[in-house]
Amino acid sequence: MTAPTKKQPVETQADLSAEIAQLEANSIEADSAGQNVRQPLLNYPPYRSSILRHPTKDPRHADPETIELWAPCFGNSDVEPLEADLTIAGSNEPIGERITVSGRVTDGEGRPVRNQLVEIWQANSAGRYVHKREQHPAPLDPNFTGVGRCITDSEGRYRFQTIKPGPYPWGNHINAWRPAHIHFSLFGRAFTQRLITQMYFPSDPLFALDPIYQSITDQKARDALVATYDHDLSTPEYSMGYSWDIVLTGPSRTWTEPEEGDL
């Protein structure tokens, strides 16, 4: 007879929170000893899929000019101003809280990064992505695709009109939920310079429970991912405003993630 399969214990949020707390304590201890622990761990055990997905070998070196010969091309003329308004994709108004998100893209010296291609993608107000592999049983919104793009202006400023996304379950463990967020992609001067990050919303109760957010052990770096409510960006009787700046270089640069980190 075949021996019965031993069931793995069901992991709860309490289990993950205990792991996160221990890693945080280790980080504080290492930092007090003068060790450099400011960068997020590529292998962050509470983020379960990072165990299989994190790089284990040195990056493969390639000639960037050769890559660009085969990469897609883009230009200012290909990006229409209306693409920055995610609320007009359908024949009717999308469901949810309308918001305006704007900020500046700068280098480490505060200089504007002009003519930068900025793309965003996000879940709808129910926490559902428009994607064939999406399994979350929340409703799709036929009037919301969740994608947009724009070009930064002479001051390095971008601006999007969209719907505030909802949190969603993501299967890291039982009852795991991601804080509401918007993905940002910046392309630099070429596709080989692409950076990806996430913008969060203030006072989200899921911050302390989220291993992706918590994998950033430096609180200042965490805070830099959280937008600020900006009343001057709010449109009377129409939408709330959030301000969020992106710093590409220097010690205060905005944390970015590998392109595979797509949650």
Coordinates of N, CA, C and O in Angstrom, one line a residue, residues 62-207:
A62 N 25.2 41.3 -22.0 CA 24.9 41.5 -23.4 C 25.2 42.9 -23.9 O 25.3 43.8 -23.1
D63 N 25.4 43.0 -25.1 CA 25.7 44.3 -25.7 C 24.4 45.1 -25.9 O 23.5 44.6 -26.7
P64 N 24.2 46.2 -25.2 CA 22.9 46.9 -25.3 C 22.6 47.4 -26.7 O 21.4 47.4 -27.1
E65 N 23.6 47.8 -27.4 CA 23.3 48.3 -28.8 C 22.8 47.2 -29.7 O 21.9 47.4 -30.5
T66 N 23.3 45.9 -29.5 CA 22.8 44.8 -30.3 C 21.4 44.5 -29.9 O 20.5 44.2 -30.8
I67 N 21.0 44.6 -28.6 CA 19.6 44.3 -28.2 C 18.7 45.3 -28.8 O 17.6 45.0 -29.3
E68 N 19.1 46.6 -28.8 CA 18.2 47.6 -29.3 C 17.9 47.5 -30.8 O 16.9 48.0 -31.3
L69 N 18.8 46.8 -31.5 CA 18.5 46.6 -33.0 C 17.3 45.7 -33.2 O 16.6 45.8 -34.2
W70 N 17.0 44.9 -32.2 CA 15.9 44.0 -32.3 C 14.7 44.4 -31.4 O 13.6 43.7 -31.4
A71 N 14.8 45.4 -30.6 CA 13.8 45.8 -29.7 C 12.7 46.7 -30.4 O 13.0 47.3 -31.4
P72 N 11.5 46.8 -29.8 CA 10.5 47.8 -30.4 C 11.0 49.2 -30.3 O 12.0 49.5 -29.5
C73 N 10.5 50.1 -31.1 CA 10.8 51.5 -31.1 C 9.6 52.3 -30.7 O 8.5 51.9 -30.9
F74 N 9.8 53.5 -30.1 CA 8.7 54.4 -29.8 C 9.2 55.8 -30.0 O 10.4 56.1 -30.0
G75 N 8.2 56.7 -30.1 CA 8.5 58.1 -30.3 C 7.4 58.9 -29.7 O 6.3 58.4 -29.4
N76 N 7.6 60.2 -29.5 CA 6.6 61.0 -29.0 C 5.2 61.0 -29.7 O 4.2 61.1 -29.2
S77 N 5.3 60.9 -31.0 CA 4.1 60.9 -31.9 C 3.2 59.7 -31.7 O 2.1 59.8 -32.0
D78 N 3.8 58.7 -31.1 CA 3.0 57.4 -30.9 C 2.1 57.5 -29.6 O 1.3 56.7 -29.4
V79 N 2.4 58.5 -28.7 CA 1.7 58.6 -27.5 C 0.7 59.7 -27.5 O 1.1 60.9 -27.6
E80 N -0.6 59.4 -27.5 CA -1.6 60.4 -27.5 C -2.0 60.9 -26.1 O -2.0 60.1 -25.2
P81 N -2.2 62.2 -26.0 CA -2.6 62.7 -24.6 C -3.8 62.0 -24.0 O -3.8 61.8 -22.8
L82 N -4.7 61.5 -24.8 CA -5.9 60.9 -24.2 C -5.5 59.5 -23.5 O -6.3 59.0 -22.8
E83 N -4.4 59.0 -23.9 CA -4.0 57.7 -23.3 C -3.7 57.8 -21.8 O -3.6 56.8 -21.1
A84 N -3.5 59.0 -21.3 CA -3.3 59.3 -19.9 C -4.6 59.3 -19.1 O -4.5 59.4 -17.8
D85 N -5.7 59.2 -19.7 CA -7.0 59.2 -19.1 C -7.6 57.8 -19.1 O -8.1 57.4 -20.2
L86 N -7.5 57.0 -18.1 CA -8.0 55.7 -18.0 C -9.5 55.6 -17.8 O -10.0 54.5 -17.8
T87 N -10.2 56.7 -17.7 CA -11.6 56.7 -17.4 C -12.4 56.8 -18.7 O -13.7 56.8 -18.6
I88 N -11.8 56.9 -19.8 CA -12.5 57.1 -21.1 C -12.4 55.9 -22.0 O -12.6 56.0 -23.2
A89 N -12.0 54.8 -21.5 CA -11.7 53.6 -22.4 C -13.0 53.0 -22.9 O -13.0 52.3 -23.9
G90 N -14.1 53.1 -22.2 CA -15.4 52.5 -22.6 C -16.4 53.5 -23.0 O -16.1 54.7 -23.1
S91 N -17.6 53.0 -23.3 CA -18.7 53.9 -23.7 C -19.4 54.6 -22.6 O -20.1 55.5 -22.8
N92 N -19.1 54.1 -21.3 CA -19.7 54.7 -20.1 C -18.6 54.9 -19.1 O -17.5 54.5 -19.2
E93 N -19.0 55.6 -18.0 CA -18.1 55.8 -16.9 C -17.7 54.5 -16.2 O -18.5 53.6 -16.0
P94 N -16.4 54.3 -15.9 CA -16.0 53.2 -15.1 C -16.5 53.3 -13.6 O -16.8 54.4 -13.2
I95 N -16.6 52.2 -13.0 CA -17.1 52.1 -11.6 C -15.9 52.4 -10.6 O -14.9 51.8 -10.8
G96 N -16.2 53.2 -9.6 CA -15.2 53.4 -8.6 C -14.9 54.9 -8.3 O -15.5 55.8 -8.9
E97 N -13.9 55.1 -7.4 CA -13.5 56.4 -7.0 C -12.5 57.0 -8.1 O -11.4 56.5 -8.3
R98 N -12.9 58.1 -8.7 CA -12.0 58.8 -9.7 C -10.9 59.5 -9.0 O -11.1 60.1 -7.9
I99 N -9.7 59.3 -9.5 CA -8.5 60.0 -8.9 C -7.6 60.5 -10.0 O -7.6 60.1 -11.1
T100 N -6.9 61.6 -9.6 CA -5.8 62.1 -10.4 C -4.5 61.8 -9.8 O -4.4 62.0 -8.6
V101 N -3.6 61.2 -10.5 CA -2.2 60.9 -10.0 C -1.2 61.7 -10.8 O -1.2 61.6 -12.0
S102 N -0.4 62.5 -10.1 CA 0.6 63.3 -10.8 C 1.8 63.5 -10.0 O 1.8 63.3 -8.7
G103 N 2.9 63.7 -10.6 CA 4.2 63.9 -9.9 C 5.3 64.2 -10.9 O 5.1 64.3 -12.1
R104 N 6.5 64.3 -10.4 CA 7.7 64.6 -11.2 C 8.6 63.4 -11.2 O 8.8 62.7 -10.2
V105 N 9.2 63.2 -12.4 CA 10.3 62.2 -12.5 C 11.6 63.0 -12.6 O 11.8 63.9 -13.4
T106 N 12.5 62.7 -11.6 CA 13.8 63.5 -11.5 C 14.9 62.5 -11.3 O 14.8 61.4 -11.0
D107 N 16.1 63.1 -11.5 CA 17.3 62.4 -11.2 C 17.7 62.6 -9.7 O 17.0 63.3 -9.0
G108 N 18.8 62.1 -9.3 CA 19.2 62.2 -7.9 C 19.5 63.7 -7.4 O 19.5 64.0 -6.2
E109 N 19.7 64.6 -8.4 CA 20.0 66.0 -8.1 C 18.8 66.8 -8.2 O 18.9 68.1 -8.1
G110 N 17.6 66.2 -8.4 CA 16.4 67.0 -8.5 C 16.1 67.6 -9.9 O 15.2 68.3 -10.1
R111 N 16.9 67.2 -10.9 CA 16.7 67.7 -12.2 C 15.6 66.9 -12.9 O 15.6 65.7 -12.8
P112 N 14.8 67.6 -13.7 CA 13.7 66.9 -14.3 C 14.1 65.9 -15.4 O 15.1 66.2 -16.1
V113 N 13.5 64.8 -15.5 CA 13.7 63.9 -16.6 C 12.6 64.1 -17.6 O 11.5 63.7 -17.4
R114 N 13.0 64.8 -18.7 CA 12.0 65.2 -19.7 C 11.8 64.1 -20.7 O 12.6 63.3 -21.0
N115 N 10.6 64.2 -21.4 CA 10.3 63.3 -22.5 C 10.5 61.8 -22.1 O 10.9 61.0 -22.9
Q116 N 10.1 61.5 -20.9 CA 10.2 60.1 -20.4 C 8.9 59.4 -20.6 O 7.8 59.9 -20.3
L117 N 8.9 58.2 -21.2 CA 7.7 57.4 -21.4 C 7.4 56.8 -20.1 O 8.1 56.0 -19.5
V118 N 6.2 57.1 -19.6 CA 5.7 56.5 -18.3 C 4.4 55.7 -18.6 O 3.5 56.2 -19.3
E119 N 4.4 54.5 -18.2 CA 3.2 53.6 -18.4 C 2.7 53.1 -17.0 O 3.5 52.9 -16.1
I120 N 1.4 53.0 -16.9 CA 0.9 52.4 -15.7 C -0.1 51.3 -16.0 O -0.6 51.2 -17.1
W121 N -0.3 50.4 -15.1 CA -1.3 49.4 -15.2 C -1.8 49.0 -13.8 O -1.0 49.1 -12.8
Q122 N -3.0 48.6 -13.7 CA -3.6 48.5 -12.3 C -4.9 47.6 -12.4 O -5.4 47.4 -13.4
A123 N -5.3 47.2 -11.2 CA -6.6 46.5 -11.1 C -7.7 47.5 -11.1 O -7.5 48.7 -10.9
N124 N -8.9 47.1 -11.3 CA -10.1 48.0 -11.2 C -10.5 48.2 -9.8 O -9.8 47.8 -8.8
S125 N -11.6 48.9 -9.6 CA -12.0 49.2 -8.2 C -12.4 48.0 -7.4 O -12.4 48.1 -6.1
A126 N -12.6 46.9 -8.0 CA -12.9 45.6 -7.3 C -11.7 44.8 -7.1 O -11.8 43.7 -6.6
G127 N -10.5 45.3 -7.5 CA -9.3 44.5 -7.4 C -9.1 43.4 -8.5 O -8.5 42.4 -8.2
R128 N -9.7 43.7 -9.7 CA -9.6 42.7 -10.8 C -8.8 43.3 -11.9 O -9.1 44.4 -12.4
Y129 N -7.8 42.5 -12.4 CA -7.1 42.9 -13.6 C -7.8 42.3 -14.9 O -8.4 41.3 -14.8
V130 N -7.6 43.0 -16.0 CA -8.1 42.5 -17.3 C -6.9 41.7 -17.8 O -6.0 42.2 -18.5
H131 N -6.9 40.4 -17.5 CA -5.9 39.5 -17.9 C -6.4 38.1 -18.0 O -7.2 37.7 -17.1
K132 N -6.0 37.3 -19.0 CA -6.6 36.0 -19.2 C -6.2 35.0 -18.1 O -6.9 34.0 -17.9
R133 N -5.2 35.3 -17.3 CA -4.8 34.4 -16.2 C -5.3 34.9 -14.9 O -5.1 34.3 -13.8
E134 N -6.1 36.0 -14.9 CA -6.6 36.5 -13.6 C -7.7 35.5 -13.1 O -8.6 35.1 -13.8
Q135 N -7.6 35.1 -11.8 CA -8.5 34.1 -11.3 C -9.3 34.7 -10.1 O -10.2 34.0 -9.6
H136 N -9.1 35.9 -9.8 CA -9.9 36.5 -8.7 C -11.3 36.7 -9.1 O -11.6 37.3 -10.1
P137 N -12.3 36.1 -8.4 CA -13.7 36.1 -8.8 C -14.3 37.5 -8.4 O -15.4 37.5 -7.8
A138 N -13.7 38.6 -8.8 CA -14.3 39.9 -8.7 C -14.8 40.3 -10.0 O -14.3 39.8 -11.0
P139 N -15.8 41.2 -10.1 CA -16.3 41.6 -11.4 C -15.3 42.4 -12.2 O -14.6 43.2 -11.7
L140 N -15.4 42.2 -13.5 CA -14.7 43.0 -14.5 C -15.5 44.3 -14.8 O -16.8 44.2 -14.6
D141 N -14.9 45.3 -15.1 CA -15.6 46.6 -15.5 C -15.4 46.8 -17.0 O -14.3 47.0 -17.5
P142 N -16.5 46.7 -17.8 CA -16.3 46.8 -19.2 C -15.9 48.1 -19.7 O -15.4 48.3 -20.8
N143 N -15.9 49.1 -18.8 CA -15.5 50.5 -19.1 C -14.1 50.8 -18.5 O -13.8 52.0 -18.5
F144 N -13.3 49.8 -18.1 CA -12.0 50.1 -17.5 C -11.0 49.0 -17.9 O -11.2 47.8 -17.5
T145 N -10.0 49.4 -18.6 CA -8.9 48.4 -19.0 C -7.8 48.4 -18.1 O -7.0 47.5 -18.0
G146 N -7.5 49.5 -17.3 CA -6.5 49.6 -16.3 C -5.1 49.8 -16.9 O -4.1 49.6 -16.2
V147 N -5.0 50.4 -18.1 CA -3.7 50.7 -18.7 C -3.7 52.1 -19.2 O -4.6 52.6 -19.8
G148 N -2.5 52.8 -19.1 CA -2.4 54.1 -19.7 C -0.9 54.5 -19.8 O 0.0 53.8 -19.2
R149 N -0.6 55.6 -20.5 CA 0.7 56.0 -20.7 C 0.8 57.5 -21.0 O -0.2 58.0 -21.5
C150 N 1.9 58.1 -20.8 CA 2.1 59.5 -21.1 C 3.6 59.8 -21.3 O 4.4 58.9 -21.0
I151 N 3.9 61.0 -21.7 CA 5.3 61.5 -21.8 C 5.5 62.6 -20.8 O 4.6 63.5 -20.7
T152 N 6.5 62.6 -20.0 CA 6.8 63.7 -19.1 C 7.0 65.0 -19.8 O 7.6 65.0 -20.9
D153 N 6.6 66.1 -19.2 CA 6.8 67.4 -19.9 C 8.2 68.0 -19.5 O 9.1 67.4 -19.0
S154 N 8.3 69.3 -19.8 CA 9.6 70.0 -19.6 C 10.1 70.0 -18.2 O 11.2 70.2 -17.9
E155 N 9.1 69.9 -17.2 CA 9.4 69.9 -15.8 C 9.6 68.4 -15.3 O 9.7 68.2 -14.1
G156 N 9.5 67.5 -16.2 CA 9.6 66.1 -15.7 C 8.3 65.6 -15.1 O 8.2 64.5 -14.5
R157 N 7.2 66.3 -15.4 CA 5.9 65.9 -14.8 C 5.0 65.0 -15.6 O 5.0 65.1 -16.8
Y158 N 4.4 64.0 -14.9 CA 3.4 63.2 -15.6 C 2.1 63.4 -14.9 O 2.0 64.0 -13.8
R159 N 1.0 63.0 -15.5 CA -0.3 63.1 -15.0 C -1.3 62.1 -15.5 O -1.3 61.9 -16.8
F160 N -2.0 61.4 -14.7 CA -3.0 60.3 -15.1 C -4.3 60.6 -14.4 O -4.4 61.0 -13.2
Q161 N -5.4 60.3 -15.1 CA -6.7 60.3 -14.6 C -7.1 58.8 -14.6 O -7.0 58.2 -15.6
T162 N -7.6 58.3 -13.4 CA -7.9 56.9 -13.3 C -8.9 56.6 -12.2 O -9.5 57.6 -11.7
I163 N -9.0 55.4 -11.9 CA -9.9 54.9 -10.8 C -9.0 54.3 -9.7 O -8.1 53.6 -10.0
K164 N -9.4 54.6 -8.5 CA -8.6 54.0 -7.4 C -8.7 52.5 -7.4 O -9.9 52.0 -7.3
P165 N -7.6 51.8 -7.5 CA -7.7 50.3 -7.5 C -8.1 49.7 -6.2 O -7.8 50.3 -5.1
G166 N -8.7 48.5 -6.2 CA -9.0 47.8 -5.0 C -7.9 46.8 -4.6 O -7.1 46.4 -5.5
P167 N -7.8 46.4 -3.4 CA -6.9 45.3 -3.0 C -7.4 44.0 -3.6 O -8.6 43.9 -4.0
Y168 N -6.5 43.0 -3.6 CA -6.9 41.7 -4.2 C -6.2 40.5 -3.5 O -5.0 40.7 -3.1
P169 N -6.8 39.3 -3.5 CA -6.0 38.2 -3.0 C -5.0 37.7 -4.0 O -5.3 37.8 -5.2
W170 N -3.9 37.1 -3.5 CA -2.9 36.8 -4.5 C -2.2 35.4 -4.2 O -1.3 35.0 -4.9
G171 N -2.7 34.6 -3.3 CA -2.3 33.2 -3.2 C -1.0 33.0 -2.5 O -0.5 31.8 -2.6
N172 N -0.4 33.9 -1.9 CA 0.9 33.7 -1.3 C 0.8 32.8 -0.1 O 1.6 32.0 0.2
H173 N -0.4 32.9 0.6 CA -0.7 32.0 1.7 C -2.2 32.2 1.9 O -2.9 33.0 1.2
I174 N -2.8 31.5 2.9 CA -4.2 31.6 3.0 C -4.6 33.0 3.5 O -4.0 33.6 4.4
N175 N -5.6 33.6 2.8 CA -6.1 34.9 3.1 C -5.1 36.0 2.9 O -5.0 37.0 3.7
A176 N -4.3 35.9 1.9 CA -3.2 36.9 1.5 C -3.8 37.9 0.6 O -4.4 37.6 -0.4
W177 N -3.7 39.2 1.0 CA -4.2 40.3 0.2 C -3.1 41.3 -0.1 O -2.3 41.7 0.8
R178 N -3.1 41.8 -1.3 CA -2.1 42.9 -1.7 C -2.8 44.3 -1.4 O -3.9 44.5 -1.7
P179 N -2.0 45.2 -0.8 CA -2.5 46.6 -0.7 C -2.8 47.2 -2.1 O -2.2 46.8 -3.1
A180 N -3.7 48.1 -2.1 CA -4.1 48.8 -3.4 C -2.8 49.4 -3.9 O -2.1 50.1 -3.2
H181 N -2.6 49.3 -5.2 CA -1.4 49.9 -5.8 C -1.5 50.1 -7.3 O -2.4 49.5 -7.9
I182 N -0.7 50.9 -7.9 CA -0.6 51.1 -9.3 C 0.8 50.8 -9.7 O 1.8 51.3 -9.1
H183 N 1.0 50.0 -10.8 CA 2.3 49.7 -11.3 C 2.8 50.9 -12.2 O 2.0 51.3 -13.0
F184 N 4.0 51.2 -12.1 CA 4.6 52.3 -13.0 C 5.8 51.7 -13.7 O 6.6 50.9 -13.1
S185 N 5.9 52.0 -15.0 CA 7.0 51.6 -15.8 C 7.6 52.8 -16.4 O 6.9 53.6 -17.0
L186 N 9.0 52.9 -16.3 CA 9.7 54.0 -16.9 C 10.8 53.5 -17.8 O 11.5 52.6 -17.5
F187 N 10.9 54.1 -19.0 CA 11.8 53.4 -20.0 C 13.1 54.1 -20.2 O 14.0 53.6 -21.0
G188 N 13.4 55.2 -19.6 CA 14.7 55.9 -19.8 C 14.8 56.3 -21.2 O 13.9 56.7 -21.9
R189 N 16.0 56.1 -21.8 CA 16.2 56.4 -23.2 C 16.1 55.2 -24.2 O 16.2 55.4 -25.4
A190 N 15.9 54.0 -23.6 CA 15.8 52.8 -24.4 C 15.1 51.7 -23.7 O 14.9 51.8 -22.4
F191 N 14.6 50.7 -24.4 CA 13.9 49.6 -23.7 C 14.7 48.9 -22.8 O 14.3 48.2 -21.8
T192 N 16.1 48.9 -23.0 CA 17.0 48.1 -22.1 C 17.2 48.8 -20.8 O 17.8 48.3 -19.9
Q193 N 16.6 50.1 -20.6 CA 16.8 50.8 -19.4 C 15.5 50.8 -18.6 O 15.3 51.6 -17.7
R194 N 14.6 49.9 -18.9 CA 13.3 49.9 -18.2 C 13.3 49.7 -16.7 O 14.0 48.8 -16.3
L195 N 12.6 50.5 -16.0 CA 12.5 50.3 -14.5 C 11.0 50.2 -14.2 O 10.1 50.8 -14.8
I196 N 10.7 49.3 -13.2 CA 9.3 49.1 -12.8 C 9.2 49.3 -11.3 O 10.1 48.9 -10.5
T197 N 8.1 49.9 -10.9 CA 7.9 50.1 -9.4 C 6.4 50.2 -9.2 O 5.6 50.0 -10.1
Q198 N 6.0 50.4 -7.9 CA 4.6 50.4 -7.5 C 4.4 51.6 -6.6 O 5.2 52.0 -5.8
M199 N 3.2 52.3 -6.9 CA 2.8 53.4 -6.0 C 1.6 52.9 -5.1 O 0.7 52.3 -5.6
Y200 N 1.7 53.2 -3.8 CA 0.7 52.8 -2.9 C -0.1 54.0 -2.4 O 0.3 55.1 -2.7
F201 N -1.1 53.7 -1.6 CA -2.0 54.8 -1.1 C -1.8 54.9 0.4 O -1.5 54.0 1.1
P202 N -1.9 56.2 0.9 CA -1.6 56.4 2.3 C -2.5 55.6 3.3 O -3.7 55.4 3.0
S203 N -2.0 55.2 4.4 CA -2.7 54.6 5.5 C -3.4 53.3 5.2 O -4.4 52.9 5.7
D204 N -2.8 52.5 4.3 CA -3.4 51.2 3.9 C -3.1 50.2 5.0 O -2.0 50.0 5.5
P205 N -4.2 49.6 5.5 CA -4.0 48.6 6.7 C -3.3 47.4 6.3 O -2.9 46.6 7.2
L206 N -3.1 47.1 5.0 CA -2.4 45.9 4.6 C -0.9 46.0 4.5 O -0.2 45.0 4.2
F207 N -0.4 47.2 4.7 CA 1.1 47.4 4.6 C 1.8 46.4 5.5 O 2.8 45.8 5.1

